[in-house]
C-alpha positions as a printed Julia matrix, in Angstrom:
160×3 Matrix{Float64}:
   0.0     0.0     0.0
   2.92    2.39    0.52
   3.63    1.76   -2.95
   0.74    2.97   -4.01
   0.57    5.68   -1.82
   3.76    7.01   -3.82
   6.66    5.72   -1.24
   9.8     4.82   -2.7
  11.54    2.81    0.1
  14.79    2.04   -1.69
  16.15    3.09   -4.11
  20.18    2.66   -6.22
  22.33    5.28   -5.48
  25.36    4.87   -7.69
  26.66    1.74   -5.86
  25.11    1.72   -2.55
  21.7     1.29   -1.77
  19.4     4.23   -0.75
  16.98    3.65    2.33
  13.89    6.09    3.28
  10.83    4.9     5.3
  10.21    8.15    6.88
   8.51    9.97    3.87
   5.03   11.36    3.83
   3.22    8.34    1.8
   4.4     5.85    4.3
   2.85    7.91    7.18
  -0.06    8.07    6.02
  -0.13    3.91    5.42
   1.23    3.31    9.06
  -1.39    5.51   10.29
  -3.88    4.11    8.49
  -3.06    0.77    9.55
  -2.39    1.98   13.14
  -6.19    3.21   13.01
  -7.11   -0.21   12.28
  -5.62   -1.67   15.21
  -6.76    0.68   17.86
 -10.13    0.21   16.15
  -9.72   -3.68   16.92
 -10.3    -3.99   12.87
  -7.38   -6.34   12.39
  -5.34   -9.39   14.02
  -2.13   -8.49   15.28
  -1.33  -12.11   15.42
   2.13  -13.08   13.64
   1.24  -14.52   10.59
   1.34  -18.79   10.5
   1.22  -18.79   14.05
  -0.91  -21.05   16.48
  -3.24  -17.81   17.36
  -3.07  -16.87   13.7
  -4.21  -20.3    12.58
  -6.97  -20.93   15.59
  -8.46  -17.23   14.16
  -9.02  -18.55   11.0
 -10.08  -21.95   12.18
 -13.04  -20.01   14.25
 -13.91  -17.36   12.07
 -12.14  -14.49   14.14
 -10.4   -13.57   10.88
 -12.66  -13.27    8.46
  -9.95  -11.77    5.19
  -6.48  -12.15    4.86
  -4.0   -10.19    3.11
  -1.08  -12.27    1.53
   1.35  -13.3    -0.9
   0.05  -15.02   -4.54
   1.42  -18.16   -2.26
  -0.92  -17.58    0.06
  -3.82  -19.83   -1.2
  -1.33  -22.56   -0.61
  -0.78  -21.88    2.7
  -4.59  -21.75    3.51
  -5.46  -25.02    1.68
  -2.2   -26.63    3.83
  -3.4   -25.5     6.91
  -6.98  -25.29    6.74
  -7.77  -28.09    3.9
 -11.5   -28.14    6.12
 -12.14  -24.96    4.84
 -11.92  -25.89    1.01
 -14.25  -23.73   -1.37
 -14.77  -20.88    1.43
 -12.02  -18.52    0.33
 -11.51  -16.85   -2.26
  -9.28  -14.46   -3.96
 -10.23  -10.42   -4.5
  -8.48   -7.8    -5.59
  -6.63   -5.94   -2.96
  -7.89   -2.39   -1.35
  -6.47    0.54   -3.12
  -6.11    4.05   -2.53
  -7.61    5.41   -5.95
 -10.11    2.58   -6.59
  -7.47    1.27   -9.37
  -6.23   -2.16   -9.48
  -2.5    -2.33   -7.97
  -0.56   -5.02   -7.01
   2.24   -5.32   -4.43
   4.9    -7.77   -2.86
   5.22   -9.78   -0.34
   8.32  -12.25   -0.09
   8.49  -14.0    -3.13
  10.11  -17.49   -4.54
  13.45  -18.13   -5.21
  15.67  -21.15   -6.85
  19.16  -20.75   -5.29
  22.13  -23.07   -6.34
  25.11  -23.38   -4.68
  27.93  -22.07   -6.85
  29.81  -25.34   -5.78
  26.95  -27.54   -6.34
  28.22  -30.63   -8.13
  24.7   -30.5    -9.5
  24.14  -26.97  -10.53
  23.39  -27.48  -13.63
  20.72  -29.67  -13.49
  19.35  -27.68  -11.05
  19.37  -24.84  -13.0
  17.48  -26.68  -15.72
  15.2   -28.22  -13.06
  14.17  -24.44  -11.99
  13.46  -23.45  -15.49
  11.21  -26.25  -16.6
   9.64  -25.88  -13.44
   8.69  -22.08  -14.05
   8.99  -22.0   -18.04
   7.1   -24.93  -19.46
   3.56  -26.03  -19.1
   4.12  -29.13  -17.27
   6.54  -27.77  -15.03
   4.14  -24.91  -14.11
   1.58  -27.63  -13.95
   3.72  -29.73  -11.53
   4.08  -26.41   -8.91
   0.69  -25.23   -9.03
  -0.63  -29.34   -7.67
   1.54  -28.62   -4.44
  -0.19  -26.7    -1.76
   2.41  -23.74   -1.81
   2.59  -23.39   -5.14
   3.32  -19.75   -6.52
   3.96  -19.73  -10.32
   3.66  -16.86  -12.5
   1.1   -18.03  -14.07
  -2.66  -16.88  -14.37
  -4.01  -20.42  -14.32
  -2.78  -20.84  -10.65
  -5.72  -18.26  -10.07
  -8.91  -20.25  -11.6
 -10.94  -22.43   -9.06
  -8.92  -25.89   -7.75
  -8.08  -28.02   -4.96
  -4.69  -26.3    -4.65
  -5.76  -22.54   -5.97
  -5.68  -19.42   -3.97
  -9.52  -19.25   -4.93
 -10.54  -22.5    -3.15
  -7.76  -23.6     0.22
């Protein structure tokens, strides 16, 4: 939301890195958020842990704001649940639709991997080819970049 609020929390500059959370658009997301709180509007729980997890098992969190991976984790961990979730766009500032990040995947290799090349070539069918996409999106944490991971399924963000 800071992003879309105009922040620019790092930035280059030259050959270092530039840091600045202290800028007007970020205020005005950590108050907004702060207003939730005091309001009792949202969980302060940390997220994936046991009072996190018993909120959503009881219907004390009724939305959650995640990662594309998220779906995954909510058909892992609440599989009883299946079909009563679904996926909306986020809230925006301007009524326009945004997107944002949060964490993200990564395939790491070893630079003295005996293997690294096949593990290279492992990552890339797995995010570049149909049945590799198709192979990560039938795991519960599945995040490809890939639309389809988005329509209805046991494993989709739409239906935990």
């Amino acid at each position: 939301m800071v992003w879309q609020a105009g922040a620019q929390w790092f930035k280059a500059d030259g050959d270092t890195w530039k840091v600045d959370t202290s800028d007007a658009a970020t205020t005005k997301v950590a108050d907004y958020w702060q207003g939730l709180v005091k309001d009792g509007l949202v969980r302060a729980d940390a997220s994936f842990s046991p009072a996190w997890t018993n909120s959503l098992k009881t219907g004390g969190t009724i939305g959650y704001l995640g990662a594309s991976w998220g779906g995954g984790v909510l058909g892992g961990t609440l599989p009883e649940q299946s079909g009563k979730w679904a996926v909306a766009p986020i809230p925006t500032w301007d009524g326009k639709p945004a997107g944002g990040m949060l964490g993200g995947t990564t395939f790491a290799v070893p630079k003295n991997s005996e293997k690294a090349a096949a593990a290279v070539e492992s990552a890339t069918w797995m995010t570049t080819t149909e049945d590799g996409i198709e192979a990560r999106i039938s795991t519960p944490t599945a995040s490809p970049a890939s639309t389809r991971s988005w329509s209805p399924g046991p494993s989709s963000p739409s239906s935990p």
